[in-house]
Coordinates of C-alpha atoms in Angstrom, one line a residue:
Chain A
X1 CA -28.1 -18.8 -10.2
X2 CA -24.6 -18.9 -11.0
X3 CA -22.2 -15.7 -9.9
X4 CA -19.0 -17.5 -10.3
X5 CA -18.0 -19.4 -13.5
X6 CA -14.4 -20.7 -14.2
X7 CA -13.6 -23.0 -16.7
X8 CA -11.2 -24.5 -18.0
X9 CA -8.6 -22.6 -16.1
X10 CA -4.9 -22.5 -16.3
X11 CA -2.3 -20.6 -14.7
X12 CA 1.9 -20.4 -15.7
X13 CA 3.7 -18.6 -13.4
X14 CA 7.3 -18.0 -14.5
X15 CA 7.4 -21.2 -16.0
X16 CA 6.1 -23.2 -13.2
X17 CA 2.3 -24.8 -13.9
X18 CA 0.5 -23.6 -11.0
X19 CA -3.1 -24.3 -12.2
X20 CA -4.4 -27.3 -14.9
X21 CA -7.7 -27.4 -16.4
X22 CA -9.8 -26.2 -13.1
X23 CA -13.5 -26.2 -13.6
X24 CA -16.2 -25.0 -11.2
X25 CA -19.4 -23.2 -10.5
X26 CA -20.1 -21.3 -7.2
X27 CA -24.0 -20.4 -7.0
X28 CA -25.7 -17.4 -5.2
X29 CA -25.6 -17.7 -1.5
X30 CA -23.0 -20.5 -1.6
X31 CA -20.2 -20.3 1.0
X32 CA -17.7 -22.3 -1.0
X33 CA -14.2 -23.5 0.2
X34 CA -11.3 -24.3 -1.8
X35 CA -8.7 -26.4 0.4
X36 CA -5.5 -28.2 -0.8
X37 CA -1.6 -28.8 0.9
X38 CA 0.7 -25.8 1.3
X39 CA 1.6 -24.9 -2.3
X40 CA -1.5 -26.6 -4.1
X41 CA -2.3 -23.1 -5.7
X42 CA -5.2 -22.4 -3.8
X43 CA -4.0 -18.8 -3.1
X44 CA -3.4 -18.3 -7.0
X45 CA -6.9 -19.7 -8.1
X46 CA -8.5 -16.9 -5.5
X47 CA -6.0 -14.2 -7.8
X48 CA -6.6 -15.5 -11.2
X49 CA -10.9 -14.9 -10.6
X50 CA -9.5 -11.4 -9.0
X51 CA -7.5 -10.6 -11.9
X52 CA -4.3 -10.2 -9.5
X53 CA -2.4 -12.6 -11.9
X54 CA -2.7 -13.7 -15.3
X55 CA -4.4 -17.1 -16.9
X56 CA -5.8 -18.6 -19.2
X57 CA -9.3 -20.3 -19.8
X58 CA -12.6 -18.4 -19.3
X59 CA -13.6 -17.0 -15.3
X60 CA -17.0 -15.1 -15.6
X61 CA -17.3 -13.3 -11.9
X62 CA -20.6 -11.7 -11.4
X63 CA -20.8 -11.8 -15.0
X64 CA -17.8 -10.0 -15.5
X65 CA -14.4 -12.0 -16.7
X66 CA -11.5 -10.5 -14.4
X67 CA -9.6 -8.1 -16.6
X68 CA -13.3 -6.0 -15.9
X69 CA -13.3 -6.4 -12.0
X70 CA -12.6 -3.2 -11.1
X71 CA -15.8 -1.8 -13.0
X72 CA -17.8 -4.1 -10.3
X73 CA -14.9 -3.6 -7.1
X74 CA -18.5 -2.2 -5.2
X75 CA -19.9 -5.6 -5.7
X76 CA -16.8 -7.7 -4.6
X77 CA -15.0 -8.0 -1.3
X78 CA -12.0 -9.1 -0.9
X79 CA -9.7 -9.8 2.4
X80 CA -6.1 -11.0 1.3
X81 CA -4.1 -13.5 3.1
X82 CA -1.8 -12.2 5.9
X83 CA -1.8 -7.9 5.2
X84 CA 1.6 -6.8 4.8
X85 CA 1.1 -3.9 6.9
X86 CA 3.3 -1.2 8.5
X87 CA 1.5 -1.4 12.2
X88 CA 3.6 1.9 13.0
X89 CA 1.3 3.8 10.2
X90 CA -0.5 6.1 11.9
X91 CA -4.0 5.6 10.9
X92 CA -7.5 5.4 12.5
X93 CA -10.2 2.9 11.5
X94 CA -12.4 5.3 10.9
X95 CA -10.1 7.5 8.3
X96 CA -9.7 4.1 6.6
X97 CA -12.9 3.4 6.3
X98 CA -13.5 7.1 4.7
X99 CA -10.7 6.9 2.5
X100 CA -12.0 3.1 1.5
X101 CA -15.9 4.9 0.8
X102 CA -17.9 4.0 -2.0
X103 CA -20.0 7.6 -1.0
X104 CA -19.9 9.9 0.9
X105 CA -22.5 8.9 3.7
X106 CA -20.7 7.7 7.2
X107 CA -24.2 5.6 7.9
X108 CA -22.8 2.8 5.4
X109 CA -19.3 2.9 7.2
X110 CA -21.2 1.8 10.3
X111 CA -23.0 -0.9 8.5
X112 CA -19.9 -2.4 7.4
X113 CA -18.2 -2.5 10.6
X114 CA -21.3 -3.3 13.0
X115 CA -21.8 -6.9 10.1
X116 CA -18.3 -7.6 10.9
X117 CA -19.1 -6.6 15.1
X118 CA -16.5 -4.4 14.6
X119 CA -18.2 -1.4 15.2
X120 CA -16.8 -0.2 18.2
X121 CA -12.9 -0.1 16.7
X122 CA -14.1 3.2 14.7
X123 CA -11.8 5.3 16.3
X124 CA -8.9 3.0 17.2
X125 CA -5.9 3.6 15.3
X126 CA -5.3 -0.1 13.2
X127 CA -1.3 -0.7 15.1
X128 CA -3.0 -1.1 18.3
X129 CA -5.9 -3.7 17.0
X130 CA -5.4 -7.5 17.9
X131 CA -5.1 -9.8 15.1
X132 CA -8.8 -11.0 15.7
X133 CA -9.7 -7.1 15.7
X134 CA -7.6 -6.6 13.1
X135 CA -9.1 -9.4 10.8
X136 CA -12.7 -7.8 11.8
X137 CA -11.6 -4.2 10.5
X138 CA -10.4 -6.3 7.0
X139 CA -13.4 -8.0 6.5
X140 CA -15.8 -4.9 7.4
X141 CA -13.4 -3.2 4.6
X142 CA -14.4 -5.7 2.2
X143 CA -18.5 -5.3 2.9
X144 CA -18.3 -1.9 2.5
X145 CA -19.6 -0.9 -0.8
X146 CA -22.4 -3.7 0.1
X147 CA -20.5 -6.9 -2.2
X148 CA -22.7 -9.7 -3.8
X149 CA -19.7 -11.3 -3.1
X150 CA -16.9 -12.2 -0.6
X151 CA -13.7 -13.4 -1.5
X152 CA -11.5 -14.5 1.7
X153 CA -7.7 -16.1 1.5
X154 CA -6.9 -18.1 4.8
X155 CA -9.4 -15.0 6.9
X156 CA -8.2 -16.7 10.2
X157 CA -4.5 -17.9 10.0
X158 CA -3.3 -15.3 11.8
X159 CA -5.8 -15.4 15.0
X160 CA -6.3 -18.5 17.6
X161 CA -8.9 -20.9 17.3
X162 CA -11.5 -19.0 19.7
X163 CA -11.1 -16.1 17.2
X164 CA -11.6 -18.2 14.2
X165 CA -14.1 -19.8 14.8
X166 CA -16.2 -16.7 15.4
X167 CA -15.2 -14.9 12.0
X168 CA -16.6 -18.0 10.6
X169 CA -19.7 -18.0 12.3
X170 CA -19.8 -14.0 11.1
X171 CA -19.3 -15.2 7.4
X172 CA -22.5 -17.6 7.8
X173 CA -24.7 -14.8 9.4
X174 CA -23.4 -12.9 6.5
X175 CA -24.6 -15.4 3.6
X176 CA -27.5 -16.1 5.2
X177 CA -28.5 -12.7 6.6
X178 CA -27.0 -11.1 3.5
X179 CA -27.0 -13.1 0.8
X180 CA -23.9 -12.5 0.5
X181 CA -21.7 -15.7 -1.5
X182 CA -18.4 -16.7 -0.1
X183 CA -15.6 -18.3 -1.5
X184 CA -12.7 -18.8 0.9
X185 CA -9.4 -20.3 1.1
X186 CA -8.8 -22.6 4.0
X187 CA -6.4 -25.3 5.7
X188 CA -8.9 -26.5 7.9
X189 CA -10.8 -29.1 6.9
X190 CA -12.8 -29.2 10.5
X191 CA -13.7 -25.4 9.8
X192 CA -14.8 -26.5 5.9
X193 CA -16.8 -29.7 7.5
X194 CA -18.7 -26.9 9.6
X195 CA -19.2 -23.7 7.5
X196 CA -19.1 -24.5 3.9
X197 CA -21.9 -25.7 1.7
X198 CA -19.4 -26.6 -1.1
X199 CA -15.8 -27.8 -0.8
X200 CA -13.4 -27.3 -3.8
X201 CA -10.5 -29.7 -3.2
X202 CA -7.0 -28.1 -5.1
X203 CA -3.8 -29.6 -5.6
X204 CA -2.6 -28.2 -8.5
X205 CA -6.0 -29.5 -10.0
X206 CA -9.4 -29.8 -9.2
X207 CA -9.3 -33.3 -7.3
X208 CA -12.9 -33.7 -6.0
X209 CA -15.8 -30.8 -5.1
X210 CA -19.7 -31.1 -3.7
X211 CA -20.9 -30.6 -0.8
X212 CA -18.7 -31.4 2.3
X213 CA -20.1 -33.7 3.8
X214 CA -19.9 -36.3 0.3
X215 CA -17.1 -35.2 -0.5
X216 CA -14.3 -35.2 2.1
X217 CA -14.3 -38.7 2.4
X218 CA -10.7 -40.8 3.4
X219 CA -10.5 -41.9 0.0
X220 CA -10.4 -38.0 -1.5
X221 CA -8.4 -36.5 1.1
X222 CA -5.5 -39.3 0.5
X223 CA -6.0 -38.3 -2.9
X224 CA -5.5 -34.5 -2.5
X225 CA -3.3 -34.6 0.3
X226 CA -1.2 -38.3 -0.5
X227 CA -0.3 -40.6 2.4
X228 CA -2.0 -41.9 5.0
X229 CA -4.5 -39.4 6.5
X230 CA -8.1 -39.1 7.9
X231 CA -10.4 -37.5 9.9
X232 CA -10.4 -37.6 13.6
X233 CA -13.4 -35.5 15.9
X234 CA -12.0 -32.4 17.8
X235 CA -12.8 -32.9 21.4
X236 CA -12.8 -29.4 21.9
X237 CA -15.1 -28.1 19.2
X238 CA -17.3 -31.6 19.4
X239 CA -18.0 -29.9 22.9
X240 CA -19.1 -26.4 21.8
X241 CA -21.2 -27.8 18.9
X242 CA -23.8 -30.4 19.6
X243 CA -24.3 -32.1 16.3
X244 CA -20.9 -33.8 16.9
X245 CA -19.8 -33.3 13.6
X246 CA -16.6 -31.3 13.8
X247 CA -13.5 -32.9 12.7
X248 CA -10.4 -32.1 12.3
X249 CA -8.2 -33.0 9.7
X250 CA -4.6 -34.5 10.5
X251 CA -1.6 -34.9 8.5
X252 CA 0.0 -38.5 9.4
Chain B
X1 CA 15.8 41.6 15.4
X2 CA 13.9 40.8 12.6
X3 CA 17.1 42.6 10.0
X4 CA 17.2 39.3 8.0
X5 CA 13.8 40.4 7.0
X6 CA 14.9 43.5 5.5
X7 CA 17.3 41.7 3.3
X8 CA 15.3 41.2 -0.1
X9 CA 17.2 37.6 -0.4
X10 CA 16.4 36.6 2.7
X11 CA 12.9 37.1 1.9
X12 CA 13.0 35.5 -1.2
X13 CA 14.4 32.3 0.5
X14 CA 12.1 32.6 3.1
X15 CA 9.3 32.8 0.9
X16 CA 10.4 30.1 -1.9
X17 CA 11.7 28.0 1.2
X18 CA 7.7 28.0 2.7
X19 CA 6.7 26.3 -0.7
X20 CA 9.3 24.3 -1.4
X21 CA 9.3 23.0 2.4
X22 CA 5.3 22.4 2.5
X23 CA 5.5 20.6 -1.2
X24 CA 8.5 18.3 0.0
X25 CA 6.9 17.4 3.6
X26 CA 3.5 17.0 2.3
X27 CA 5.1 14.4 -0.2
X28 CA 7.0 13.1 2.0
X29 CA 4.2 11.4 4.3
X30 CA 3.8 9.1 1.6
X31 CA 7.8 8.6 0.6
X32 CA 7.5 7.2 4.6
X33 CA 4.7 5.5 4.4
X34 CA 5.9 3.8 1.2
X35 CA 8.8 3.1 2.5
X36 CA 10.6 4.4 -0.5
X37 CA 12.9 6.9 1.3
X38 CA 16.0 5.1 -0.9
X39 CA 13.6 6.8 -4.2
X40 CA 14.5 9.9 -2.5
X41 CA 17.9 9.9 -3.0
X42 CA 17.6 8.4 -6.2
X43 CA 15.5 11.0 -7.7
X44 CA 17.5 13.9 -6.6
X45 CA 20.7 12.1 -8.4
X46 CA 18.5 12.5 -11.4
X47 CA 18.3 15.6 -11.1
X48 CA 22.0 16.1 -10.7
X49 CA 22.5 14.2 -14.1
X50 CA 19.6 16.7 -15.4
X51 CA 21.7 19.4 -14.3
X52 CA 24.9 18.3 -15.9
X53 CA 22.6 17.6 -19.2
X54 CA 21.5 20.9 -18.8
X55 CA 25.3 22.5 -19.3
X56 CA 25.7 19.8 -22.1
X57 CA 23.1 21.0 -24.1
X58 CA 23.3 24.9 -22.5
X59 CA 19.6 24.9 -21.6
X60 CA 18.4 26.0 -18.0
X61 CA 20.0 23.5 -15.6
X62 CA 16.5 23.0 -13.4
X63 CA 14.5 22.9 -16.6
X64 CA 16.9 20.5 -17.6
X65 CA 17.1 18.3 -14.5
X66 CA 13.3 18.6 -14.1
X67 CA 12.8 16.6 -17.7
X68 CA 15.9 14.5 -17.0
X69 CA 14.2 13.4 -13.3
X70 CA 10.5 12.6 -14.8
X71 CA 12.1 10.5 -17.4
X72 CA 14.2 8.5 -15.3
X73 CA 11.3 8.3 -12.3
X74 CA 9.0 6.8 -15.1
X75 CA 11.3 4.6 -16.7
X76 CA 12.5 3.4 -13.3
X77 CA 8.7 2.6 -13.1
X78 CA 8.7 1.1 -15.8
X79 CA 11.8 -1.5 -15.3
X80 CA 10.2 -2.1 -11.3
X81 CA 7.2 -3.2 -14.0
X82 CA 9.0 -5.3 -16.3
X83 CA 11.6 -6.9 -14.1
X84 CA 9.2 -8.6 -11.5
X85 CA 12.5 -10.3 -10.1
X86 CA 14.7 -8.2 -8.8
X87 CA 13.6 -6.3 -5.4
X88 CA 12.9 -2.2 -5.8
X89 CA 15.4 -1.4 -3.6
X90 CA 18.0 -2.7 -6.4
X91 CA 16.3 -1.3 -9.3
X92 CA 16.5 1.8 -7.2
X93 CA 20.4 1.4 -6.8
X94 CA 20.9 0.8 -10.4
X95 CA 19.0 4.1 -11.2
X96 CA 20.5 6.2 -8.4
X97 CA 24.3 4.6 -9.5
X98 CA 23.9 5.0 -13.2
X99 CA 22.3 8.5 -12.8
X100 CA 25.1 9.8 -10.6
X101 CA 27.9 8.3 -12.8
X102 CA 26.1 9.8 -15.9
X103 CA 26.2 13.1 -13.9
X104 CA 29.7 12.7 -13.4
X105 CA 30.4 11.5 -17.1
X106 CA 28.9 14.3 -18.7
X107 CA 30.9 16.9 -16.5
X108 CA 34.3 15.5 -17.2
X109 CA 32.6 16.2 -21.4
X110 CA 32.6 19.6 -20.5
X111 CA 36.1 20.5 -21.4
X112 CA 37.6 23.4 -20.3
X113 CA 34.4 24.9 -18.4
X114 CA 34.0 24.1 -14.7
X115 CA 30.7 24.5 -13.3
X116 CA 29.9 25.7 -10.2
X117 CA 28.1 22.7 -8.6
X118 CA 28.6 23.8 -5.4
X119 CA 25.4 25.6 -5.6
X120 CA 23.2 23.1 -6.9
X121 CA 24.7 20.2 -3.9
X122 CA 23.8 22.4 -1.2
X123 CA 21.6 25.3 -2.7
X124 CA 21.9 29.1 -2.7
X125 CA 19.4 31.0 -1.3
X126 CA 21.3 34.4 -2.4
X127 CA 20.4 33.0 -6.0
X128 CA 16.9 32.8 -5.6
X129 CA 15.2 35.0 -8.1
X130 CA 11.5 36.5 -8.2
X131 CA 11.2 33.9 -11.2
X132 CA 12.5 30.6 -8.5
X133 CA 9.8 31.9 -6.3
X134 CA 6.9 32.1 -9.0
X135 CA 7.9 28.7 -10.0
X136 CA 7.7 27.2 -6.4
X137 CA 4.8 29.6 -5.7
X138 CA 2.9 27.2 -9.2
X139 CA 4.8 23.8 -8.5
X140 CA 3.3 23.9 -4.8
X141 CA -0.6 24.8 -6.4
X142 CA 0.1 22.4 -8.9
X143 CA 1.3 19.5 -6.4
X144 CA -1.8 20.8 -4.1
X145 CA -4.5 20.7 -7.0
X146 CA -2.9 16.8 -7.8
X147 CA -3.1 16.0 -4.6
X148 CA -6.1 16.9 -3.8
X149 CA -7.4 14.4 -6.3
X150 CA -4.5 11.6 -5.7
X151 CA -4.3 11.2 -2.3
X152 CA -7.0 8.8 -1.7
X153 CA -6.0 6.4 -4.2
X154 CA -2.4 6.9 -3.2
X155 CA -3.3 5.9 -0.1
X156 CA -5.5 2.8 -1.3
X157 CA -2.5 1.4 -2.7
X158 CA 0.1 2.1 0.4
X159 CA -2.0 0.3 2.7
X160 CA -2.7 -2.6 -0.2
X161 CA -2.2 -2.5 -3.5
X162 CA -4.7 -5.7 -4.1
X163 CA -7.3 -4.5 -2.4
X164 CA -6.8 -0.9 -4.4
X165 CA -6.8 -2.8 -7.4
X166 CA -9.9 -4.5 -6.8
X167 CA -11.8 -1.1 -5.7
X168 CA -11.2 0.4 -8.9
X169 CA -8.2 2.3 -8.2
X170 CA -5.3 2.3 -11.3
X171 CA -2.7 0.8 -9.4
X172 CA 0.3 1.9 -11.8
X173 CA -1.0 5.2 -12.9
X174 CA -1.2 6.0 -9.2
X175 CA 2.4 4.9 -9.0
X176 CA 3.7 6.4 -12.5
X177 CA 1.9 9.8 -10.9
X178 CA 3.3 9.5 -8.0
X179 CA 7.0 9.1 -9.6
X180 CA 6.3 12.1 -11.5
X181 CA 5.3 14.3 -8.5
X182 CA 8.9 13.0 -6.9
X183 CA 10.8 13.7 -9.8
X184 CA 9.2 17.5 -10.4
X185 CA 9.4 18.6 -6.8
X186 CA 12.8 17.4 -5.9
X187 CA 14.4 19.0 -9.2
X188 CA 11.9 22.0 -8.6
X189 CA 13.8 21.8 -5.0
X190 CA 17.2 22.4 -5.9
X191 CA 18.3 25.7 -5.7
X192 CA 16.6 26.0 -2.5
X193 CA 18.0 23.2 -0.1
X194 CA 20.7 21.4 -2.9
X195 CA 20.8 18.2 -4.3
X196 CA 22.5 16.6 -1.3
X197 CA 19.8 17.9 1.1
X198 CA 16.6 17.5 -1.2
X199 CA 15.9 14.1 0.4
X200 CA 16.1 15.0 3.8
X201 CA 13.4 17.5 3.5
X202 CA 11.3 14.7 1.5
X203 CA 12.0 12.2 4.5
X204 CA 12.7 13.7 8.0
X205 CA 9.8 15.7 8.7
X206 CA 7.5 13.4 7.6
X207 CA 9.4 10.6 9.8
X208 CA 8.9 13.4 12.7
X209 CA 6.1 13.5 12.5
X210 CA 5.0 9.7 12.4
X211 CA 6.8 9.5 15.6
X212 CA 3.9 11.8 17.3
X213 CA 1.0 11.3 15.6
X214 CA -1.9 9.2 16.0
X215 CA -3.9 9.7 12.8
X216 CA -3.4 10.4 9.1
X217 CA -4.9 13.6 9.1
X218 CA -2.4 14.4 12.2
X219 CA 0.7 13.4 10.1
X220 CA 0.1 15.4 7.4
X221 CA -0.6 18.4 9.7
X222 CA 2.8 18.1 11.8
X223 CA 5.0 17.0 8.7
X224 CA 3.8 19.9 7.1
X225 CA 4.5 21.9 10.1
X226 CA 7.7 20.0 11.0
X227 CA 8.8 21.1 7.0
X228 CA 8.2 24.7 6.9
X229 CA 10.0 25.6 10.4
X230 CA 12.8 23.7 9.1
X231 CA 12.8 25.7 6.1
X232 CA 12.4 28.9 8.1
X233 CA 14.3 28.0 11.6
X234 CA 17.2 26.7 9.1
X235 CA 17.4 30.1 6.9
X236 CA 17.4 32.1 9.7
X237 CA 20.2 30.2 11.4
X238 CA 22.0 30.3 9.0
X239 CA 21.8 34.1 8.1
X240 CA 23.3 34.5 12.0
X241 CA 25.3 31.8 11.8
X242 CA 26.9 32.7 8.1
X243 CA 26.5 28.8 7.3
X244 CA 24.9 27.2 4.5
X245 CA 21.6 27.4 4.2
X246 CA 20.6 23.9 3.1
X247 CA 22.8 22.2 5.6
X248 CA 21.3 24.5 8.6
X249 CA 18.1 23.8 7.4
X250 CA 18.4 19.6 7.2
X251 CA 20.3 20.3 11.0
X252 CA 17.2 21.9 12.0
X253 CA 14.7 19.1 10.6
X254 CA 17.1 16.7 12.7
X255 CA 16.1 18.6 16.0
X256 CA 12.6 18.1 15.6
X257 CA 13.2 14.7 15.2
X258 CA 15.3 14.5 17.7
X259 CA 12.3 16.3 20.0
X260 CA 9.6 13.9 18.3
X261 CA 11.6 11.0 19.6
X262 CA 11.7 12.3 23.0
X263 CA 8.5 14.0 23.6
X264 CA 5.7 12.2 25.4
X265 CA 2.9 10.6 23.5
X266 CA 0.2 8.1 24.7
X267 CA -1.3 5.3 22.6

């Protein structure tokens, strides 16, 4: 079942084309990742489907277009790239999480925050979290009204690799222990290769997208990146997984 | 001791100053965590040009600044809307320029009458009427009763205003309401602590009181706090000390701050 329709999409922004003619499906349960060079528009496609910026073409999300998201904001979570936020505000986890409530129950708060293993930051006030904490609070925000649907915008660019890597293995227990469908923006092509079921390569366009495995090929990240580049195995990740198949990908 | 209280002006200021000072800290935690402490002083130069309107047009000066300050706040809204390029803090500077030279424009129109602005820079607490106190006794319910139903979304869109949006919260209506509250209080303010000192109130206790606390819940109590013994420490000083009232009490706001900075507080 399709949840996330966009076609034909195009976005101006200030007289700049950001966006041309992108197309794409994202089905229930999917975690699909859109990747692309700095400046591609990856972060704008993620706004134009949330209705942060304007565009034209049609988006259907959840069945809704994106000038109606808010009547479905319980059904979609949403964790933005690097939160501008005033660490000096003095504010609890907990007291975010109330004012953030769908209803008044606190069970649900615990929900959200135990998914995202977060649970024990309740009452931490958010200046003192880590940027791996912090990143747990966000995403715990974003589950809690219960989403059919994630939407994620670079969740790990601010923590180190260790860190990574375990949000992304939380987002996989969270589409396949929730059903919950993901689509995330990412650099990493080695986290993409690992984690996503479909791969949406951006530059500006839509230059290739399937499943990851078909389509990261040499051949269509030269295309979406230009130059010489390819994929090389990361020793350190090729140690922790056994299938072998992580890879990192390598600007040249 | 206690003669001030025997002075029925004193305890008129004292009384209007309790509402006045609660209204203006208890907006105030969100001017600081907005970061819009510049809006401050911008609104409370509307109000000065409201004031001159007022004599202009010889309707009440506070009535007058009150309309003038809501329709500058929303139409300085309105250009932070339309003119995506240029920062806030410079639309902010237009607005609090232009409002203070229009100020100054329309005096110099008043040929041949000179109005005593002394009194509405630095407020008079000896012209506080029963009438100043009923309307601070209704702006403070009224600002409570909005509040009450605001301050969630308000706070939705301090800590992120995409992730507001996407929750369901009206992002602009929030801020429109928010400008409005600004504009009303700080006119609404005047004749208690002056135009001059109007911001202060709106910005120190509040910033006191982030410096100590370690919740939400906790800055709103001490700002609050912080905002009415300002009020009331800074009257009664100055009844002993035959100052002006508004100046004693922004000195007094300073010494909690001062205190807040100092004082021990863990993690």
């Amino acid at each position: 079942m399709t949840v996330l329709s966009v076609k034909n999409l195009n976005v101006t922004l200030h007289d700049h084309h950001i966006l041309n003619d992108i197309t794409f499906d994202v089905n229930e349960g999917e975690i699909a990742a859109v990747i692309g060079p700095n400046g591609s528009g990856k972060t704008t496609l993620l706004k134009s489907i949330l209705g942060l910026v304007p565009y034209e073409g049609t988006v259907s999300v959840l069945g809704v277009s994106p000038s109606a998201i808010q009547s479905i904001g319980k059904k979609i979570g949403y964790v933005p790239q690097r939160l501008e936020f005033d660490r000096t505000m003095p504010v609890t986890v907990e007291e975010l999480f109330s004012i953030h409530s769908f209803e008044p129950n606190p069970g649900h708060i615990r929900k959200a925050l135990s998914l995202a293993h977060a649970e024990h930051l309740l009452s931490k006030r958010l200046g003192i979290l880590s940027g791996g904490e912090f990143q747990r609070v966000l995403l715990a925000l974003a589950l809690l009204g219960g989403p059919r649907m994630l939407f994620l915008d670079e969740p790990v660019a601010s923590i180190d690799i260790e860190g990574s890597g375990e949000i992304y293995s939380l987002l996989k227990e969270l589409q396949k222990n929730e059903k919950i469908t993901i689509l995330l923006v990412s650099h990493d092509v080695d986290i993409v290769y690992t984690y996503a079921t479909t791969v949406l390569c951006v530059n500006h366009r839509l230059v290739c997208s399937g499943a990851p495995h078909e389509t990261l090929t040499p051949d269509t990240l030269k295309m979406l990146y230009g130059g010489h580049h390819a994929l090389y195995a990361h020793k350190e990740k090729s140690r922790e997984h056994s299938h072998g198949e992580k890879h990192r990908h390598h600007d040249s | 001791m206690f003669e001030f209280l025997e002075l029925q002006f004193m305890q008129r200021a004292l009384i209007a100053g309790v509402f006045i000072g609660s209204t203006l800290s208890l907006l105030g935690v969100f001017v600081v965590l907005r970061k819009s402490a510049f809006f401050g002083d911008a609104v409370a130069h509307f109000a000065f040009a409201g004031i001159a309107v007022g004599f202009l047009l010889a309707v009440h000066p506070i009535a007058a600044a009150v309309a003038v300050s809501l329709a500058l706040a929303l139409g300085m809204g309105y250009v932070q809307n339309k003119a995506p390029a240029q920062s806030l803090d410079t639309i902010i500077g237009i607005f609090f320029s232009g409002a203070a030279a229009l100020g100054i424009f329309i005096i110099g129109l008043l040929h041949g009458y000179r109005v005593d602005l002394f009194q509405y820079l630095f407020g008079d607490i000896i012209a506080i009427s029963s009438s100043d106190i009923a309307a601070a006794a209704i702006i403070t319910v009224v600002v409570a009763g909005i509040l009450a139903f605001l301050w969630k979304p308000l706070f939705k869109v301090t800590f992120n205003r995409e992730i507001a949006f996407i929750s369901g919260v009206r992002v602009s209506m929030v801020d429109y309401m928010f400008l409005g509250l600004l504009a009303v209080v700080t006119a609404m303010s005047i004749k208690v602590v002056g135009i001059i000192l109007v911001p202060a109130l709106l910005v120190i206790p509040a910033a006191s009181a982030k410096n100590i606390s370690r919740s939400f819940r906790q800055m709103i109590f001490y700002s609050l706090f912080f905002g009415v013994a300002s009020v009331v420490g800074g009257l009664i000083g100055s009844f002993y000390l035959n100052t002006a009232s508004g100046a004693t009490i922004v000195l007094m706001s300073i010494v909690f701050f001062a205190a807040t900075l100092i004082a021990p507080h863990s993690e």
